[in-house]
XYZ file of C-alpha atoms in Angstrom:
613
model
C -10.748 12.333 -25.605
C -12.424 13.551 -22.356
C -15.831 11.960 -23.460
C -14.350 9.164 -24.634
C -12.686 7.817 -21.265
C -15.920 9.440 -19.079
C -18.213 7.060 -21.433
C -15.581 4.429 -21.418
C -15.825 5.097 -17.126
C -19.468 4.836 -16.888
C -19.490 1.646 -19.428
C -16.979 0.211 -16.531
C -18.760 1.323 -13.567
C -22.371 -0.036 -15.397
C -20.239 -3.690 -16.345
C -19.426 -3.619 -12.957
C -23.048 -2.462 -11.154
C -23.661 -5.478 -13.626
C -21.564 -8.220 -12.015
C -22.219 -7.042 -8.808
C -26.316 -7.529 -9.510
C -25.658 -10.578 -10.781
C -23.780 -11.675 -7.814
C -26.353 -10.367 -5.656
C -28.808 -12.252 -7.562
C -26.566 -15.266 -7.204
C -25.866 -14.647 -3.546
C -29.892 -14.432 -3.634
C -30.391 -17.791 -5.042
C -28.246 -19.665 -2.625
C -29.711 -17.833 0.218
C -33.561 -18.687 -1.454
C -31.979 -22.487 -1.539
C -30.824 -22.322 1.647
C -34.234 -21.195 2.765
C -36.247 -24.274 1.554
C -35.928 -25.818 5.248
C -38.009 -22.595 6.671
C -41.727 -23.238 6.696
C -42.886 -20.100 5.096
C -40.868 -21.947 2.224
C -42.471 -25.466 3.297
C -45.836 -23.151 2.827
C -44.675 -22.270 -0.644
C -43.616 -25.373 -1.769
C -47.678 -26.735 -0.304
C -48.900 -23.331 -2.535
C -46.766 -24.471 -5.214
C -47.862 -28.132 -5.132
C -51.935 -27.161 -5.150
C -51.304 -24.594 -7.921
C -49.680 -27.557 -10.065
C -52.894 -29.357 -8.996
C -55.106 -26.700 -10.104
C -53.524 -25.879 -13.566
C -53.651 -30.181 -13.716
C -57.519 -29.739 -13.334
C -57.150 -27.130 -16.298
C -55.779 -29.692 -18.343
C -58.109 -32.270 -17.409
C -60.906 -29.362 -18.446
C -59.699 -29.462 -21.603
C -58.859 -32.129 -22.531
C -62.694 -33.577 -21.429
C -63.545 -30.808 -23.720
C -61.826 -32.005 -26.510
C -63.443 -35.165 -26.291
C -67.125 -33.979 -25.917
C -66.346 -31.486 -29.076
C -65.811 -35.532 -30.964
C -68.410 -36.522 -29.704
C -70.772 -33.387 -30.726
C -68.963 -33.857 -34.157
C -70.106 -37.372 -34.300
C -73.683 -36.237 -33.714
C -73.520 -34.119 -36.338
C -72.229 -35.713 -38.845
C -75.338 -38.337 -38.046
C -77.574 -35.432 -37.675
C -76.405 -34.773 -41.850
C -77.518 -38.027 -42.728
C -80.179 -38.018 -45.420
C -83.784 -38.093 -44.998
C -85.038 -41.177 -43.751
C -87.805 -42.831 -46.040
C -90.513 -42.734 -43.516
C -90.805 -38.991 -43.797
C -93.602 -37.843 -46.243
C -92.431 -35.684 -48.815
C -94.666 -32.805 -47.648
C -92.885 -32.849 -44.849
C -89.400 -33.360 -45.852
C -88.887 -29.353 -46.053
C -90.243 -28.430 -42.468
C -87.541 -32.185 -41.525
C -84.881 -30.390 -43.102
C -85.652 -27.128 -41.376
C -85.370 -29.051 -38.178
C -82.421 -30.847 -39.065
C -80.267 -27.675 -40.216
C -81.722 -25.957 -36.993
C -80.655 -29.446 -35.116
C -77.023 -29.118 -36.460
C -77.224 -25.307 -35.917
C -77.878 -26.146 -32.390
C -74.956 -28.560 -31.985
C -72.400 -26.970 -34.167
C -73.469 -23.982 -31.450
C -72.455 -26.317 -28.490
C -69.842 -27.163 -30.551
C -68.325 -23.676 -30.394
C -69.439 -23.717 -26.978
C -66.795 -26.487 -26.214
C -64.340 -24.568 -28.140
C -65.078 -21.753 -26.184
C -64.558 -23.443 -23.046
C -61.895 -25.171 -23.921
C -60.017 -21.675 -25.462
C -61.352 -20.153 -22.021
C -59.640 -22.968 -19.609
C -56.293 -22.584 -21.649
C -56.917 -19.212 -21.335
C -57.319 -19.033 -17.766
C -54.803 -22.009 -17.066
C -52.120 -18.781 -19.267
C -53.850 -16.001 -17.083
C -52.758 -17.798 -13.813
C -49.561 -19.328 -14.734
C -48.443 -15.551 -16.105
C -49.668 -13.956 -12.601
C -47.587 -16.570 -10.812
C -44.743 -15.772 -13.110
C -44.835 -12.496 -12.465
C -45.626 -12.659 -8.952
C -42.431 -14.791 -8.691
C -40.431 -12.058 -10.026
C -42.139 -9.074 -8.142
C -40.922 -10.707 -5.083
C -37.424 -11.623 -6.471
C -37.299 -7.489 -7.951
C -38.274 -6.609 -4.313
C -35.317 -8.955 -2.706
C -32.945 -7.301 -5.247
C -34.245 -4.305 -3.880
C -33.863 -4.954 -0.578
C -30.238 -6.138 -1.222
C -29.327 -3.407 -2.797
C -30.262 -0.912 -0.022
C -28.828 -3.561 2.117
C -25.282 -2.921 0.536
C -25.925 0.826 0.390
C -26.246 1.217 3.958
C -23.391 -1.536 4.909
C -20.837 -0.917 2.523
C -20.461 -4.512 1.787
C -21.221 -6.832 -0.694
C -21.451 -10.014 1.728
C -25.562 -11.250 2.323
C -26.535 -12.739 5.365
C -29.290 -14.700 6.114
C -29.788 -13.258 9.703
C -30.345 -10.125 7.728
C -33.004 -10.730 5.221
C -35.157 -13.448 7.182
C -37.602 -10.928 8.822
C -37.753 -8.740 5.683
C -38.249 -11.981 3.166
C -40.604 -13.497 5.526
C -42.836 -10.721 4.998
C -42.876 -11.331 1.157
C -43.162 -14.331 1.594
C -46.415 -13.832 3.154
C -47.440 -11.310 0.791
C -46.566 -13.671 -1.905
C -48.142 -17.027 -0.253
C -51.725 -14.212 0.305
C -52.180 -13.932 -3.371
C -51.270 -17.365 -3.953
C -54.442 -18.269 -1.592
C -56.698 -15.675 -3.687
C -55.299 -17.032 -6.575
C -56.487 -20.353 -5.447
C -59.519 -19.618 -4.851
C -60.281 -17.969 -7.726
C -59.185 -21.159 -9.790
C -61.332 -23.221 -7.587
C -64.442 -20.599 -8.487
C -63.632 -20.751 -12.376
C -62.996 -24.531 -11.896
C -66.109 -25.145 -10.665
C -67.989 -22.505 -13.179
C -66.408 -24.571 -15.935
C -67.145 -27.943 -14.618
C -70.576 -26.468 -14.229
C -71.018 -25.488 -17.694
C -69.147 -28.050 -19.174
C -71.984 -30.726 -17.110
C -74.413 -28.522 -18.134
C -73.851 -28.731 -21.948
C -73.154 -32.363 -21.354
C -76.589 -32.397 -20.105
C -77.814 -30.746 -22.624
C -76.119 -32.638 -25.360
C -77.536 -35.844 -23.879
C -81.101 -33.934 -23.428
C -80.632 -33.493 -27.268
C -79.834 -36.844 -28.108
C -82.946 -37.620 -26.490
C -84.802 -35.177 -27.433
C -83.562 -36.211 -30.936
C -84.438 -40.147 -30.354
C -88.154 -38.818 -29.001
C -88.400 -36.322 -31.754
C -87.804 -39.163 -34.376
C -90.807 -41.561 -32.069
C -93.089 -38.549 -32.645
C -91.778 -38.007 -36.378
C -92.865 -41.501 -36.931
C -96.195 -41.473 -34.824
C -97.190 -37.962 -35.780
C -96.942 -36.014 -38.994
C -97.359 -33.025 -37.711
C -93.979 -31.455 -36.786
C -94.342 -27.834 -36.752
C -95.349 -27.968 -33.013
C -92.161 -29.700 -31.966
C -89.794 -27.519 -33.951
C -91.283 -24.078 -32.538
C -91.013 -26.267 -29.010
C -87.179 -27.247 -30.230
C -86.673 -23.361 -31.256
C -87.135 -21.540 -27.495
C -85.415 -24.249 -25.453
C -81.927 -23.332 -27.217
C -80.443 -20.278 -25.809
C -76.635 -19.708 -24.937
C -76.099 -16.362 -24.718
C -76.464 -16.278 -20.863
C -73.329 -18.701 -20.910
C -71.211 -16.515 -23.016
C -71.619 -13.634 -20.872
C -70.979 -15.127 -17.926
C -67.581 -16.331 -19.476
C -66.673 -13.178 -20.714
C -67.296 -11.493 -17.508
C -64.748 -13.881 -15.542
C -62.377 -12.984 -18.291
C -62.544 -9.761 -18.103
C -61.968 -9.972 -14.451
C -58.785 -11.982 -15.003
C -57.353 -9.480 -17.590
C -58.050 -6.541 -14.905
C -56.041 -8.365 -12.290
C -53.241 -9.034 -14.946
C -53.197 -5.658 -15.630
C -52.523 -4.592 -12.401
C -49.747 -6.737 -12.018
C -48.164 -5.584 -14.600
C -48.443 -2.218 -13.459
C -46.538 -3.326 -10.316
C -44.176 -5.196 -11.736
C -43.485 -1.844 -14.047
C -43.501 -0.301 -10.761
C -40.615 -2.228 -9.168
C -38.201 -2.118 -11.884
C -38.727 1.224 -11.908
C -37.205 1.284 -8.507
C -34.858 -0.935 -8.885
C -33.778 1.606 -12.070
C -33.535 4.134 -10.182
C -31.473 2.860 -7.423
C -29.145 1.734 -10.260
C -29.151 5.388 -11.965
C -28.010 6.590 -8.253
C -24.852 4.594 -7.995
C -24.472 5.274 -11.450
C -24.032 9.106 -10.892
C -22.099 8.618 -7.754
C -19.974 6.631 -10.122
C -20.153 9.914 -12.907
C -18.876 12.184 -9.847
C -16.252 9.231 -9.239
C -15.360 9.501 -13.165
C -14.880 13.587 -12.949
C -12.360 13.222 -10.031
C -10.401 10.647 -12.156
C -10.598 12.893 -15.458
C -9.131 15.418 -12.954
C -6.276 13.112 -12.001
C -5.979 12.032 -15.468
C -5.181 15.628 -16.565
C -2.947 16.203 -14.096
C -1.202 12.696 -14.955
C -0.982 14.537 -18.759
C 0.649 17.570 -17.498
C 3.602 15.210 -15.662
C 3.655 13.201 -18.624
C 4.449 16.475 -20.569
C 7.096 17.040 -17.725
C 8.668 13.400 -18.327
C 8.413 13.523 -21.955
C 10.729 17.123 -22.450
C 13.125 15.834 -19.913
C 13.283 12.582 -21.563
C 13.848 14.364 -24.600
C 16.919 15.956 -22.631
C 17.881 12.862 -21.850
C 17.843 11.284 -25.288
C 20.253 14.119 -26.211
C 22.726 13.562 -23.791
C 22.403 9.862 -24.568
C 23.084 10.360 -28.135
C 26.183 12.224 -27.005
C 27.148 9.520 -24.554
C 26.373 6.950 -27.880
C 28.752 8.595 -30.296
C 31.134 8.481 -27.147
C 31.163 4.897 -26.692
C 31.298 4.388 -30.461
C 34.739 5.250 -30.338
C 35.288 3.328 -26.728
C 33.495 0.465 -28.780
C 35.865 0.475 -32.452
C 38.944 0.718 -29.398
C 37.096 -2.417 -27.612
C 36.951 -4.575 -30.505
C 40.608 -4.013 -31.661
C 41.181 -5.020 -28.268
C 39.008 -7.645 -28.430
C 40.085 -9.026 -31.827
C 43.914 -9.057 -30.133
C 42.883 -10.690 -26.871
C 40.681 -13.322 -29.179
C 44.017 -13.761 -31.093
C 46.347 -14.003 -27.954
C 43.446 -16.503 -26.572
C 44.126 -18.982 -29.661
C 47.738 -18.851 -29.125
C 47.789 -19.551 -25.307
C 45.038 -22.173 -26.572
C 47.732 -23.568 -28.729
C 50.506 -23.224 -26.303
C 48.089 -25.408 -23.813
C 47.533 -27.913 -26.472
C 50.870 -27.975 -27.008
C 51.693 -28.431 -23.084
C 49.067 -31.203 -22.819
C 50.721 -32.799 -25.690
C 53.777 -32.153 -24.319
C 52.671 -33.705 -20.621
C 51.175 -36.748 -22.312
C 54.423 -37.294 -24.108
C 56.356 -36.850 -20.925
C 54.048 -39.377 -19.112
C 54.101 -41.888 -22.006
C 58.120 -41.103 -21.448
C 57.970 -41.640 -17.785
C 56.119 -44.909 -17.889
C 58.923 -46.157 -20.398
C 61.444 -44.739 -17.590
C 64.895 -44.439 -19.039
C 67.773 -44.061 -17.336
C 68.628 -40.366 -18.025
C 65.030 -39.364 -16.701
C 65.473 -41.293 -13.337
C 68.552 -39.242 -13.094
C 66.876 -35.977 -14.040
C 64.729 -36.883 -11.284
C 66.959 -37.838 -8.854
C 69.156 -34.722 -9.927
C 65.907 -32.648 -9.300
C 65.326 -34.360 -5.868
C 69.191 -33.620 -4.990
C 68.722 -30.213 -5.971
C 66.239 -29.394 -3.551
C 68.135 -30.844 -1.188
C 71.424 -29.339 -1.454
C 68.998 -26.183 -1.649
C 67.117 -27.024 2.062
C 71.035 -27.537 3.397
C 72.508 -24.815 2.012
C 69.945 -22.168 3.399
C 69.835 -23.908 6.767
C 74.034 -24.014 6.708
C 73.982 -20.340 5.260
C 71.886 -19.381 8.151
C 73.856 -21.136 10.812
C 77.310 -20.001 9.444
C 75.650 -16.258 9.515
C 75.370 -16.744 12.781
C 78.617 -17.874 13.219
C 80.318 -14.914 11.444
C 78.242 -12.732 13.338
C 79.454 -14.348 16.888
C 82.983 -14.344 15.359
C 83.071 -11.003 14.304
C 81.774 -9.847 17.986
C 84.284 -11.769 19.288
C 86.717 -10.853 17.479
C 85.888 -6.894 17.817
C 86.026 -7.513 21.526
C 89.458 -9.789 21.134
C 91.108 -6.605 18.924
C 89.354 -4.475 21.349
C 91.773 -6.269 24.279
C 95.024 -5.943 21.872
C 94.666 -2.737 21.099
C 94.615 -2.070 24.645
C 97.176 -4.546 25.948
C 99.496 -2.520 22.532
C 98.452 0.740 24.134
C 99.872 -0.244 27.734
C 102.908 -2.455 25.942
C 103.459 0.741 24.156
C 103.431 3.029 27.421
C 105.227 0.143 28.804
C 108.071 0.358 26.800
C 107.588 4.170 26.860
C 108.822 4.071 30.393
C 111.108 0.887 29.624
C 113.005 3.675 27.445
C 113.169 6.179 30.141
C 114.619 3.891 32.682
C 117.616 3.198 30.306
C 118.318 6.710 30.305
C 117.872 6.415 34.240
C 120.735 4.124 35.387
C 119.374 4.399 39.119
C 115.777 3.394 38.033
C 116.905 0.736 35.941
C 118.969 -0.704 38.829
C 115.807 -0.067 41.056
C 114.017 -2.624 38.450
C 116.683 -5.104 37.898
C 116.519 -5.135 41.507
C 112.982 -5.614 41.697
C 111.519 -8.586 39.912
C 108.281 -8.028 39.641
C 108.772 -5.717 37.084
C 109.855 -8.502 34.788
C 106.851 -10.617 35.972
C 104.662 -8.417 34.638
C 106.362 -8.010 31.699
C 106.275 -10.965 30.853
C 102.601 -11.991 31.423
C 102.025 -9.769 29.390
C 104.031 -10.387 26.095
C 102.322 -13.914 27.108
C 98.941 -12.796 26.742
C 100.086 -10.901 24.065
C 101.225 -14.161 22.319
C 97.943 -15.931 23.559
C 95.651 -13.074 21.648
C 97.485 -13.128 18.961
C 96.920 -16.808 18.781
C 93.703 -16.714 19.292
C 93.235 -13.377 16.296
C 94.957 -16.361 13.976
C 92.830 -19.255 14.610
C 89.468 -16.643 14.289
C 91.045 -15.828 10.855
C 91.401 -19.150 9.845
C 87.781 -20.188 10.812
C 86.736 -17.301 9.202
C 88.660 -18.575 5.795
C 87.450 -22.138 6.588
C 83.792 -20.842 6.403
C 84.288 -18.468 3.205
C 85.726 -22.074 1.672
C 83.096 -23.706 2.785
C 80.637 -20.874 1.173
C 82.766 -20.486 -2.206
C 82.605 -24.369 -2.516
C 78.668 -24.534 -2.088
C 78.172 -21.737 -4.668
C 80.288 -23.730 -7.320
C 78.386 -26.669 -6.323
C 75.314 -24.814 -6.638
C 76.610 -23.304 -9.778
C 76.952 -27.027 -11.197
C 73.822 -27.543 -10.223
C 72.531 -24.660 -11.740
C 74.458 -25.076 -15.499
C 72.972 -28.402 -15.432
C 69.609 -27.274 -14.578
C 69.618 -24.932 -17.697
C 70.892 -27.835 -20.061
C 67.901 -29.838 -18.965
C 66.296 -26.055 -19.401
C 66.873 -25.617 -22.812
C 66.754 -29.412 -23.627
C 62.824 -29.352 -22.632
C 62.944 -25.965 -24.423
C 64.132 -27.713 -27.228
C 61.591 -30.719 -27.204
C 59.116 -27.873 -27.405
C 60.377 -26.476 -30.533
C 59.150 -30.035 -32.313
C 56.376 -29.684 -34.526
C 53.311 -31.512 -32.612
C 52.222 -35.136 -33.009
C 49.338 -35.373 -35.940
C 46.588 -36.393 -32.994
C 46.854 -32.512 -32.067
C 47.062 -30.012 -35.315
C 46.917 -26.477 -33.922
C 45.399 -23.921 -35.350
C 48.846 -21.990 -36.042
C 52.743 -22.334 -35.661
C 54.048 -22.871 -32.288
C 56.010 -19.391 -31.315
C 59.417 -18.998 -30.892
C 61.406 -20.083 -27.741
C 61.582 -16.190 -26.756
C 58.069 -16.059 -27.125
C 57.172 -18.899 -25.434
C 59.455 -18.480 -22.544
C 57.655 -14.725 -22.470
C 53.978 -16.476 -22.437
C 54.734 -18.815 -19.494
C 56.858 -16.757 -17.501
C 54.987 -13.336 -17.781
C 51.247 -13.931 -17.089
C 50.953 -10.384 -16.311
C 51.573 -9.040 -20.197
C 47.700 -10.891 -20.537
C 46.472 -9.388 -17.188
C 47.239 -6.048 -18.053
C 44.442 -3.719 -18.960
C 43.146 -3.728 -22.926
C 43.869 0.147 -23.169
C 47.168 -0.178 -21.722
C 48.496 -3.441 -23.492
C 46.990 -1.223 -26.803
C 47.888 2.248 -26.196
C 51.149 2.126 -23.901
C 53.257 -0.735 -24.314
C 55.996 1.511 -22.235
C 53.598 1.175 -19.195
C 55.549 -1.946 -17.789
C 57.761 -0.796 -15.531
C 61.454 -1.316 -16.686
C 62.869 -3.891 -13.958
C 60.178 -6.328 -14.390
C 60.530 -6.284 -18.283
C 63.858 -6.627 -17.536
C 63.886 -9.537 -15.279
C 61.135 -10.889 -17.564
C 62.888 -10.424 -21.119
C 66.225 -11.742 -19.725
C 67.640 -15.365 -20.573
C 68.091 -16.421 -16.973
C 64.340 -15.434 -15.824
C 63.360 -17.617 -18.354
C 65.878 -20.385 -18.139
C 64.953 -21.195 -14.398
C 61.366 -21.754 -13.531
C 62.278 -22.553 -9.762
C 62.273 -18.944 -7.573
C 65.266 -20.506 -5.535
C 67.780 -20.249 -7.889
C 67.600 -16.595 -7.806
C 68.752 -16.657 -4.512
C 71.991 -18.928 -5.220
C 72.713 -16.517 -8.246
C 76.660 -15.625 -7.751
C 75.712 -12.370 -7.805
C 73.563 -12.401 -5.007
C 75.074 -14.755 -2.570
C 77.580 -12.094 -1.575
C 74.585 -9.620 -1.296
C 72.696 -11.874 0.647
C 75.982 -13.322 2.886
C 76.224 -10.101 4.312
C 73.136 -9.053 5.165
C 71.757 -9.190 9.207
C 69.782 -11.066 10.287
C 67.877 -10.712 13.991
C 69.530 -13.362 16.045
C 65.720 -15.153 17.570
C 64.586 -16.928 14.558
C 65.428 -16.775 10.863
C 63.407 -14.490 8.023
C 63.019 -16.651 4.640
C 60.478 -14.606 3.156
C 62.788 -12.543 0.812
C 64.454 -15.443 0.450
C 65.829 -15.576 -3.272
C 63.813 -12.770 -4.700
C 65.463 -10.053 -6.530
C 64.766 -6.122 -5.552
C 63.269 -5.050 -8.696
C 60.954 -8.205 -9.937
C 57.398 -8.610 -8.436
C 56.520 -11.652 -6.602
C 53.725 -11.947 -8.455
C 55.638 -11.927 -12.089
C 58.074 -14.161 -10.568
C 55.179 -17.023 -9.289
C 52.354 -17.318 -11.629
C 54.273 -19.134 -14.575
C 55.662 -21.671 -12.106
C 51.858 -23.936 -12.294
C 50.329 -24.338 -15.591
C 47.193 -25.008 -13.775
C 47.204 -21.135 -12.617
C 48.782 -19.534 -16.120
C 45.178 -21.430 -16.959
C 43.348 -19.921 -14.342
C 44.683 -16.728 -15.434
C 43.263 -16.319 -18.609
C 40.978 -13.500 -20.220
C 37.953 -13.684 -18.455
């Protein structure tokens, strides 16, 4: 495992000493196209130009070759011809010895066209190869020279400031052996020219030669004299070696580029096999991290094994919680499609009403004007309530502090008459008074002001009775009210009992009016917790199931008529109030039912609201 991710490392770090050459070689490029505008690269682009002008001579070599081997050909094939007639047959032996060593000697400049022509392709090879490789010596050396570049820097960015001086120098090295390249093209261009004029010479010496020979064939018989003369003026050997000499020259100089081209990418190899084992050392440090990444891994894995335990645990846990949650579910999905039904029903039953309310009867202007009347009577009665409380309240102070005055006018009537008595008994202090009148005076002012309080106690009482009327009369009115309330109650009730119009089918039967009345006056039986409305029916506290399950909390939709209930009005009558402003906000709610239970199934747009969410 170990070998495999250190060789998979060092195949990473060698694709990546990859890219990075080739950037660098890339980065190289531009800057080498950027560089045309210098003139050591005008210089090159000169070299360049008289190189292509060189290898063109080349060509040209040849190709003149090729067309002095046709015309050697052509001469030979005439030389082939047969025998003319003029030649005696004695003679026709040593003529055919001349004319196979005539061909002999043209089929050998022949093969010395070949040869130059095979020698200038040759060479033109030779030179273009050493240009080649020159070309790439110097790019091996700017790889080099980017390379160290980067080593020393740290960065991978080139700039041109810092490879001008160092490129300029192999540039010069490079444009120096283009120049001895040169010239050596212009000495073997010139050697070749020279040989190739010479052998045109001497082709053309032989065709005269070959004209005269035939003038002295046909003056003179004798022709053993001008074949032995024909014999020693042919030689090429001398050429040949010559050739092969610059040849061999050219191979020893291709050679040694080679060598230095082998030379450079050895460098540049071992640079490479540097980074590469500062990239090995880099791989060892990460197998080192690696292992210790194992060991944690070992960590995580036996505490995630501890952990898929206790999950398992927590699984078979909420297994149960799950079966519990889709009872629950199942129930609430059930109690969703009948509060869906009871809202079709509603809408059904609202579209019905509207239909009924544009076709206004008389009974429903009344219901409405009943309804309006209602809430009326309802304003004045709280505000009269609250002003005859206040009444009753002054009354009763005054009237505390009125019996607190008789009782003590009785208590000095009653010592009054107290000493009345005794004077009876006393004949002299009787006479004393009888003589005195102002006795008598104040006697009688006060079985005046007697009389006056007394009056005064009577009319309080009979205010007081005038206002419990007055109270007694408003609750039966309000009691009217309220009975008719509940026929129109139980009449809508009773509407709602119809089996729905065909437009709207429902899914089941509409439930009974208890039922009913229990969905859309006690939101809070869906609120409640699944568990709860499940496990513990009993958890509803008793008043509000009370107040909920009972026929008059679900007669009356209106939270005021809890307040005029008969049984409250006394409750409520006698209560305090402070005397600055006036407190309505228990104002016809019952101690034991919630507000909350008591306002939510007053809006069908909130019982909506309220549903499972």
């Amino acid at each position: 495992m170990q070998n495999r991710l250190a060789s998979l490392g060092i195949e990473k770090e060698e694709l990546q000493l990859l890219v990075e050459a080739n950037s660098s070689i890339a980065a190289l490029q531009d800057q080498l196209d950027r560089l045309i505008k210098n003139p050591m690269m005008s210089q090159l682009q000169d070299s360049n130009k008289q190189i292509q002008e060189f290898l063109g001579t080349f060509q040209q070599f040849i190709e003149a070759c090729s067309r002095m081997k046709v015309t050697v050909q052509n001469e030979i094939l005439r030389v082939k011809n047969p025998c003319p007639k003029f030649v005696p047959k004695s003679s026709r032996k040593s003529y055919s010895t001349v004319c196979q060593l005539r061909i002999q000697t043209l089929q050998c400049l022949l093969n010395t066209m070949e040869y130059l022509q095979e020698q200038a392709q040759v060479y033109r090879n030779l030179f273009e190869d050493l240009l080649k490789k020159d070309r790439l010596t110097f790019e091996e050396k700017c790889l080099q020279d980017v390379l160290l570049c980067r080593d020393q820097t740290y960065s991978f960015s080139v700039r041109d400031e810092d490879f001008n001086k160092l490129w300029r120098y192999r540039l010069t090295e490079l444009l120096d052996k283009r120049n001895v390249y040169m010239k050596k093209m212009q000495t073997i261009w010139e050697k070749l020219w020279a040989n190739m004029s010479y052998f045109t010479n001497e082709l053309s010496a032989e065709v005269r030669e070959h004209e005269s020979f035939k003038e002295q064939l046909q003056a003179k018989v004798g022709l053993d004299q001008i074949l032995g003369g024909e014999l020693q003026r042919r030689s090429t050997m001398q050429l040949r070696e010559e050739n092969s000499n610059m040849c061999e020259e050219l191979k020893c100089l291709q050679v040694q580029n080679d060598s230095e081209l082998r030379e450079e990418r050895s460098r540049r190899c071992s640079m490479l096999q540097e980074e590469v084992q500062g990239a090995a050392f880099d791989t060892q440090q990460l197998l080192l991290k690696l292992q210790q990444a194992e060991d944690k891994v070992r960590l995580m894995n036996a505490e995630k094994q501890q952990l898929e335990k206790d999950q398992l645990q927590v699984h078979g846990r909420l297994s149960s919680h799950k079966e519990a949650t889709q009872l629950l579910q199942t129930e609430l999905q059930d109690s969703r499609a009948q509060v869906q039904d009871q809202d079709n029903t509603i809408q059904t039953l609202r579209n019905q009403l509207k239909e009924a309310q544009k076709n206004a009867s008389p009974s429903a202007e009344e219901l409405e004007h009943l309804r309006s009347k209602l809430l009326r009577a309802d304003l004045e009665l709280s505000s009269a309530s609250e002003q005859h409380q206040k009444e009753i309240q002054k009354f009763k102070v005054l009237l505390n502090t009125k019996e607190e005055s008789v009782r003590k006018l009785k208590e000095l009537l009653r010592k009054s008459q107290q000493h009345g008595e005794e004077s009876i008994l006393q004949g002299e202090d009787l006479h004393a008074r009888l003589t005195n009148p102002k006795g008598l005076n104040i006697r009688t002012s006060i079985a005046a002001e007697k009389a006056k309080l007394e009056e005064e106690v009577q009319q309080l009482q009979l205010k007081i009775s005038e206002l419990e009327s007055q109270v007694s009369c408003q609750a039966a009115e309000l009691s009217k009210w309220k009975s008719r309330a509940i026929k129109l109650k139980a009449k809508t009730k009773h509407e709602l009992d119809k089996p729905g119009s065909p437009c709207t089918p429902t899914k089941r039967g509409l439930c009974s009016t208890t039922e009913s009345s229990h969905l859309l006056s006690s939101p809070k039986r869906f609120l409640l917790p699944s568990r709860e409305v499940l496990d513990s029916p009993s958890n509803v506290p008793l008043s509000s199931r009370k107040v909920l399950d009972s026929p008059k909390s679900s007669a009356l939709d209106s939270p005021k008529s809890r307040f005029f209930d008969v049984g409250g009005t006394s409750d409520l009558l006698s209560r305090t109030f402070p005397k600055q402003f006036f407190d309505n906000s228990n104002l016809g709610l019952p101690q034991a039912v919630d507000k909350n239970d008591e306002w939510w199934p007053r809006s069908p747009k909130q019982e909506d609201m309220c549903k499972t969410q």
